[in-house]
Coordinates of C-alpha atoms (C1' of nucleotides) in Angstrom, one line a residue:
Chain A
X115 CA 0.0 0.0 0.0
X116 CA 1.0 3.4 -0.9
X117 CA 2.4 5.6 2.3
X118 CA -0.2 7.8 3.0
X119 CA -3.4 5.7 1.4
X120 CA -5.1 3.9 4.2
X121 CA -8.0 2.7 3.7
X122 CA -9.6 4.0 7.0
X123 CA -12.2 6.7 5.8
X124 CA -11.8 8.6 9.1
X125 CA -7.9 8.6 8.8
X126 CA -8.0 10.0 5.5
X127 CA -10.3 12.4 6.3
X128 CA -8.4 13.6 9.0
X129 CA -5.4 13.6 7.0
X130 CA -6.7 15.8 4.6
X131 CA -7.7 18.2 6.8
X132 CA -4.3 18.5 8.4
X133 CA -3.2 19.4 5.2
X134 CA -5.4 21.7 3.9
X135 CA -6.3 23.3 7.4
X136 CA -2.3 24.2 7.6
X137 CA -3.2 26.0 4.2
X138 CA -5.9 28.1 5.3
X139 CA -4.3 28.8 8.3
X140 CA -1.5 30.2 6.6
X141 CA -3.7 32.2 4.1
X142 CA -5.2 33.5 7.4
X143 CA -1.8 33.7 9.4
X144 CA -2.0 37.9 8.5
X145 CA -4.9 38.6 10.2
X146 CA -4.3 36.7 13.7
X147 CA -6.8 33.8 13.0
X148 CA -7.0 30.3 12.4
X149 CA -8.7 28.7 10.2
X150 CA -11.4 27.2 12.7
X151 CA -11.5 30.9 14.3
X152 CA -12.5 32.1 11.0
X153 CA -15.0 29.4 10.5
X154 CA -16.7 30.4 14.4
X155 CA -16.5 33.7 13.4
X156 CA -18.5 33.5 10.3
X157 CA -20.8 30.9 11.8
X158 CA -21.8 33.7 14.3
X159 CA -21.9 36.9 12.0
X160 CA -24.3 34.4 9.9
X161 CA -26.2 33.8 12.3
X162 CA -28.8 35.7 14.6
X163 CA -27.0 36.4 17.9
X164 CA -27.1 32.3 17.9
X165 CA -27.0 30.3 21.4
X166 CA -24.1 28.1 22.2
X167 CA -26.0 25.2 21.1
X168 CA -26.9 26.1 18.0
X169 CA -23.7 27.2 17.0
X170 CA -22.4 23.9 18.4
X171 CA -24.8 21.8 16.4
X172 CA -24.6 23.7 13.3
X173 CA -20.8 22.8 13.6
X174 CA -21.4 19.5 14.9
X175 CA -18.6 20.5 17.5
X176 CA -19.4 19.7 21.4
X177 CA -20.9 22.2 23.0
X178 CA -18.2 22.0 25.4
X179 CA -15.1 22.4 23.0
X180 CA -17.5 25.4 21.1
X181 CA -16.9 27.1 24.8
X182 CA -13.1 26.6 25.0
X183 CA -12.9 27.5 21.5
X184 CA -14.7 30.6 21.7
X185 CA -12.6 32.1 24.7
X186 CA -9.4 33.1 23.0
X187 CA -11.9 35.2 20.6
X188 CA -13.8 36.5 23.7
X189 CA -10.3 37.5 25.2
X190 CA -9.4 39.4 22.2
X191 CA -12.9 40.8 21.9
X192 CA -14.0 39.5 19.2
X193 CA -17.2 38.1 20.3
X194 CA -19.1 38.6 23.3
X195 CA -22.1 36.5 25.3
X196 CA -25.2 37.6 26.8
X197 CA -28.0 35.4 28.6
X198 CA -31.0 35.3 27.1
X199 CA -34.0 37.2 27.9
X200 CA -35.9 34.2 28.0
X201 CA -34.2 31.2 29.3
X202 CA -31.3 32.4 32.1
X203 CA -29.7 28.9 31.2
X204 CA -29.3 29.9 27.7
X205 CA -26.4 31.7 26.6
X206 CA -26.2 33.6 23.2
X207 CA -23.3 34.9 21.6
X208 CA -22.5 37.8 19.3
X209 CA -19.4 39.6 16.9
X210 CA -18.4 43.2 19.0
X211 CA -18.1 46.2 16.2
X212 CA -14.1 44.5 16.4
X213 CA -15.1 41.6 15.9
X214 CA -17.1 42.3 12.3
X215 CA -14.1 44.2 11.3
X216 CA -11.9 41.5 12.0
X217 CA -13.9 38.9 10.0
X218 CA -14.1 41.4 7.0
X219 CA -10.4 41.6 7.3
X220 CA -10.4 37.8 7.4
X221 CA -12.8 37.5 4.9
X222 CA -10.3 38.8 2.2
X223 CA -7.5 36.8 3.0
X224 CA -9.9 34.0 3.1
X225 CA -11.3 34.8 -0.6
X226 CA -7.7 34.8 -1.6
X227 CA -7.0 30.9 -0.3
X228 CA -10.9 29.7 -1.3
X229 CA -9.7 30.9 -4.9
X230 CA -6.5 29.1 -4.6
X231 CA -8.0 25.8 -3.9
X232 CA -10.8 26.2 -6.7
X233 CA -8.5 26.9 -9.1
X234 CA -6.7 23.8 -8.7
X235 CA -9.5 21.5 -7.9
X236 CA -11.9 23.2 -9.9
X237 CA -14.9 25.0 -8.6
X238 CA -17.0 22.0 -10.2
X239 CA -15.3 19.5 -8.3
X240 CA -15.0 21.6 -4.6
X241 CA -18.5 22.0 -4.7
X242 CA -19.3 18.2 -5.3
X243 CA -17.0 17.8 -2.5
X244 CA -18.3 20.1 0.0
X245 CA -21.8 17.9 -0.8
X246 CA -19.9 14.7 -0.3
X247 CA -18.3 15.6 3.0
X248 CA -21.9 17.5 4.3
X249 CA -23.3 13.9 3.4
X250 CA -20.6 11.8 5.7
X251 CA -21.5 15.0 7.8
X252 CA -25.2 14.4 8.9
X253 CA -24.9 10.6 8.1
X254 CA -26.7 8.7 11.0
X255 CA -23.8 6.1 12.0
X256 CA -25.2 5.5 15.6
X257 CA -23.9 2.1 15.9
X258 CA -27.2 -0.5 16.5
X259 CA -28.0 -0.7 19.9
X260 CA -28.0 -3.9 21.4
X261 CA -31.5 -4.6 22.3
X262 CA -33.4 -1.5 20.1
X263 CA -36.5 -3.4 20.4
X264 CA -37.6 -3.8 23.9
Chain B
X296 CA -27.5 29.5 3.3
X297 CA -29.0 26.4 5.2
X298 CA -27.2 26.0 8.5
X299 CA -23.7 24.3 8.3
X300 CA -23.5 24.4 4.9
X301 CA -20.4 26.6 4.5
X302 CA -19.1 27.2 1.4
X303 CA -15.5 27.2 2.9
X304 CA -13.7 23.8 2.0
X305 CA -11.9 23.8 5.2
X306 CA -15.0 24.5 7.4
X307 CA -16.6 22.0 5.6
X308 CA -13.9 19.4 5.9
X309 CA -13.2 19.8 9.2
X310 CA -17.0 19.6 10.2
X311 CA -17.2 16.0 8.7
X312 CA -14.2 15.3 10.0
X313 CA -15.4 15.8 13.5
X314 CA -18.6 14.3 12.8
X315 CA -16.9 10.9 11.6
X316 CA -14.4 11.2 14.4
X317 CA -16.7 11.1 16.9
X318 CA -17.9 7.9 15.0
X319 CA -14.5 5.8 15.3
X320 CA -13.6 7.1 18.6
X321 CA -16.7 5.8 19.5
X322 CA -16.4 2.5 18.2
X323 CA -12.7 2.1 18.8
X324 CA -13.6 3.3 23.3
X325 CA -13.5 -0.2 24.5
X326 CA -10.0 -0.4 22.8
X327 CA -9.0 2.7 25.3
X328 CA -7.7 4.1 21.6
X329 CA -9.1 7.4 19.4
X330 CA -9.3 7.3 16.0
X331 CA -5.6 8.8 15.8
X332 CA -4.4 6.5 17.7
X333 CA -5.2 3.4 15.6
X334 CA -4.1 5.7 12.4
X335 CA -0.8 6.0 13.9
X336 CA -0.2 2.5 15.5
X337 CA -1.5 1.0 12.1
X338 CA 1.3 3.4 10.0
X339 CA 4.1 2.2 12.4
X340 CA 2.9 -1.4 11.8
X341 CA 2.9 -1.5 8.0
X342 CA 5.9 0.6 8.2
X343 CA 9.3 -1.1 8.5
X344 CA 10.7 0.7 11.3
X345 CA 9.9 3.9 9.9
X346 CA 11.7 7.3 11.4
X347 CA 9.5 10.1 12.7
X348 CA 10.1 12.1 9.8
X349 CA 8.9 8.7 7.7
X350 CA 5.6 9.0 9.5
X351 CA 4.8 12.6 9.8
X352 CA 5.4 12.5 6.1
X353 CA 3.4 9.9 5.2
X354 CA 0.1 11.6 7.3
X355 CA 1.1 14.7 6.5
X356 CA 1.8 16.0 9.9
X357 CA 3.8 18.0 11.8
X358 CA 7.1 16.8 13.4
X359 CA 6.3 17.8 16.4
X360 CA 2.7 17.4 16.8
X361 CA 3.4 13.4 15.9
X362 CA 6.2 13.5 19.2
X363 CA 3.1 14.8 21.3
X364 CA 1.1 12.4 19.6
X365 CA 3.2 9.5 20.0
X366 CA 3.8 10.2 24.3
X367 CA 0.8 8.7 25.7
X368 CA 1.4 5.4 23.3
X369 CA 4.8 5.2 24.1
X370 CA 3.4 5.7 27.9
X371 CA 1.2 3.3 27.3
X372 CA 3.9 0.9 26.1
X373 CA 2.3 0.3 22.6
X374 CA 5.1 1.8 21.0
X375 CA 8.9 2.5 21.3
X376 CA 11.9 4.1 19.8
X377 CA 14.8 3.6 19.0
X378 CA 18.2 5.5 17.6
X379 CA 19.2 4.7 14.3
X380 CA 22.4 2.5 13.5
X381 CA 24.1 5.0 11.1
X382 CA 22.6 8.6 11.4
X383 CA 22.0 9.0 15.5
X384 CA 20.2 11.8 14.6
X385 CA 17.3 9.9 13.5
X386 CA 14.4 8.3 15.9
X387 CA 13.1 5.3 14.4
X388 CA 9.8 3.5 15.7
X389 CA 8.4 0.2 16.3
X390 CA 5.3 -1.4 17.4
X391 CA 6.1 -3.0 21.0
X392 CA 4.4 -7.2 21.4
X393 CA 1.9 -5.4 23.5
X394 CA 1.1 -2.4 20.9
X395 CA 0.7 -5.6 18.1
X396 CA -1.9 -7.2 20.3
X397 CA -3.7 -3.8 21.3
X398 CA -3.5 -3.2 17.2
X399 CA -5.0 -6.2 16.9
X400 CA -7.8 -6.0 18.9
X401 CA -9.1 -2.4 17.5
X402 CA -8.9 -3.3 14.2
X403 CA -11.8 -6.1 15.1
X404 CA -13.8 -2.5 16.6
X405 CA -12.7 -0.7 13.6
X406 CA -13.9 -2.7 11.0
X407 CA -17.0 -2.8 12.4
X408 CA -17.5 1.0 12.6
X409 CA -15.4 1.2 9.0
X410 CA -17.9 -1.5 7.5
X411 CA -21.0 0.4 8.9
X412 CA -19.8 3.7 7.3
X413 CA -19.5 1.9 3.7
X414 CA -22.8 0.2 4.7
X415 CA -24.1 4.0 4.6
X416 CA -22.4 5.1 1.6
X417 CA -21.2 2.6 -0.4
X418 CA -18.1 0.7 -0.6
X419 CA -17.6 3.0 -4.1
X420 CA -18.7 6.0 -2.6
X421 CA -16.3 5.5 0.0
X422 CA -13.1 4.3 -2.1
X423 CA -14.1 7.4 -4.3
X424 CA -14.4 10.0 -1.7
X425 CA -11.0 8.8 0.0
X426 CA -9.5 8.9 -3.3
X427 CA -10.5 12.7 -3.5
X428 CA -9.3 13.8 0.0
X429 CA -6.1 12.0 -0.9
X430 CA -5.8 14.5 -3.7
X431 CA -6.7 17.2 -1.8
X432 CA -4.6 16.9 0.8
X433 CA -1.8 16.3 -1.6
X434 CA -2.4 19.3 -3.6
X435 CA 0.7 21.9 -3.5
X436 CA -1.6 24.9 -3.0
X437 CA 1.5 26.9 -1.4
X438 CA 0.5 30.7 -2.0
X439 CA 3.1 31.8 -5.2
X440 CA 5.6 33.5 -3.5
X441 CA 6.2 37.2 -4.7
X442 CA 9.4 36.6 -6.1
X443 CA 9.5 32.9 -7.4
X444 CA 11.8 33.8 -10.6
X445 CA 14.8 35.1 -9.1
Chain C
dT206 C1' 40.4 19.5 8.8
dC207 C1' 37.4 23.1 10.3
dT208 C1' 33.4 25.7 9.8
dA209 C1' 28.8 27.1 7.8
dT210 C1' 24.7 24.9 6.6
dT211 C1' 21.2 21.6 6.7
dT212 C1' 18.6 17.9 8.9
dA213 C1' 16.0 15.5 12.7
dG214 C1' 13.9 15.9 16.8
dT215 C1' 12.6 18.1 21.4
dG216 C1' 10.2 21.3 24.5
dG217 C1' 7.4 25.1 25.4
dC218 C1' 3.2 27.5 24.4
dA219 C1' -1.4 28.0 22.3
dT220 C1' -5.5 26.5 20.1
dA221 C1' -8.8 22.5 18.9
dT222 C1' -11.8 18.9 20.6
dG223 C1' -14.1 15.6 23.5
dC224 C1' -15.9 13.4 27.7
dC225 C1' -17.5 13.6 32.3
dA226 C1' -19.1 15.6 36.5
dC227 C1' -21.5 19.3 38.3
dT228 C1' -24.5 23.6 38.7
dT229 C1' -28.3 26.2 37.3
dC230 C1' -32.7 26.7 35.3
dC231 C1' -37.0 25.5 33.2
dG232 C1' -41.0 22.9 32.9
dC233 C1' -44.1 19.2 34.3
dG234 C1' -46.6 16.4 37.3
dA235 C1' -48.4 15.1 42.0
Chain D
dT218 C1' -46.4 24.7 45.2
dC219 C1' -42.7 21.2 45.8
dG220 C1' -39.7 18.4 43.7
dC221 C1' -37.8 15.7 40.0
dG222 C1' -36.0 15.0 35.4
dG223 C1' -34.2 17.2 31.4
dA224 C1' -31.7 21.1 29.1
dA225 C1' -27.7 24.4 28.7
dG226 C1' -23.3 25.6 30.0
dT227 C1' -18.9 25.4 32.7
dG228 C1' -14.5 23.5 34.4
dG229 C1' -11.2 20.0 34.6
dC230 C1' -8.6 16.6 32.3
dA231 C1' -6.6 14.4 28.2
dT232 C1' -5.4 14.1 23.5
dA233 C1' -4.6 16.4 18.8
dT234 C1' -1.9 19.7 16.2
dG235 C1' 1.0 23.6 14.9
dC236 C1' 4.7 27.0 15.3
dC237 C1' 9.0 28.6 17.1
dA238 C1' 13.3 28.4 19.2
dC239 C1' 16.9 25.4 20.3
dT240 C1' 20.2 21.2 20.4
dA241 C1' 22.7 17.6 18.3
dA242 C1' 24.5 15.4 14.4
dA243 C1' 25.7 14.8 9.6
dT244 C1' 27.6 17.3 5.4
dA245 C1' 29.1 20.3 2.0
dG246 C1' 32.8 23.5 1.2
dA247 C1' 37.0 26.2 1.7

DNA sequence: TCTATTTAGTGGCATATGCCACTTCCGCGA
DNA sequence: TCGCGGAAGTGGCATATGCCACTAAATAGA
């Protein structure tokens, strides 16, 4: 077998986005931001003022890593929190003025990487594979349970 | 834009690659191994003695990040290392009996979770899509430097 | 042969992610 | 209205990954 060609799906994908997340992050590298900070970023500014858990299922991250992943971006004011009016327990989160300048920023240095890739994989093909890897995505792979009858 | 559906292929990647992570850390628990783990055991095993640099390579990782990696499996006494015979610069590594047997038993867990996944998909699917994140994440997408003529 | 350069890893620091235990709230049922 | 079970987050702990600075060892040159 070819070094690098396992046959694992989940080693593969992971190896891939190694590869192609150190790209990004470079592209990013100018503005401060990684790659997955860029993606939370956006995620939010999409969004409207979005709870942790929405944000946490629309990434399909744990809500728990969402919170340790969002405080370096709180720290550097990016994003702030605020309960909601509603529900105390509920927490929702939100880009400071800094924080939409930031992703604009990011946003172009972003466009410049996205382009990149398209033009060597062909906008075509990125597309198909964004649909492919949505798919795997929100695939239901819960393992049988033993006794799902009873 | 429906939620999740970015149309940044890093976001995108790295979504489904938490999503199916979850999956084969799931099924590989009763091993006490993650997903990385197995990948990593696995490419020492088919590899013959490889040297760090062999296997950072061939998953397209960091130098370093492997070490970190490889701690709690060395720890763990799956795995050990070993100086080279004529460059002592190099740290070659090898499966210990015990990491065999532990390699052993999670691929029985992984196949299972591997076989449900093309169960979903499709064995062609699969072999298709892993085929397209292997180009991906062999691309050379290095940003043209400003001054590659001179 | 002696030195400048390159190569292979290590250690420290920071972010990325998950799981589990625990706390706080909300809502429902007795 | 009291109290219990479920929902939403937090904090702690552990692994996953990267970058950078630094050390040691091999090598190309002068």
């Amino acid at each position: 077998m070819k070094p690098g060609f396992s046959r694992c799906n989940n080693a593969t994908l992971r190896r891939a986005a190694r590869s192609l997340g150190r790209f990004y992050d470079d592209a990013l590298a100018p503005a401060g931001l990684k790659g997955t900070q860029f993606g939370l970023l956006f995620q939010i500014h999409v969004g409207s003022e979005p709870t942790m858990g929405d944000i946490a299922e629309a990434l399909i991250m744990d809500l728990s890593a969402l919170g340790h992943t969002l405080k370096p971006l709180i720290r550097d004011g990016y994003v702030e929190t605020f309960a909601d009016k509603d529900d105390r327990r509920v927490k929702r989160v939100r880009l400071t003025p800094r924080g939409e300048v930031k992703l604009s920023e990011a946003i172009k240095l972003w466009s410049i990487a996205q382009q990149r890739f398209e033009d060597k994989v062909g906008a075509e093909q990125a597309a198909k594979l964004r649909a492919a890897l949505d798919a795997v995505a929100d695939l239901d792979l819960e393992m049988p349970t033993a006794a799902p009858s009873n």
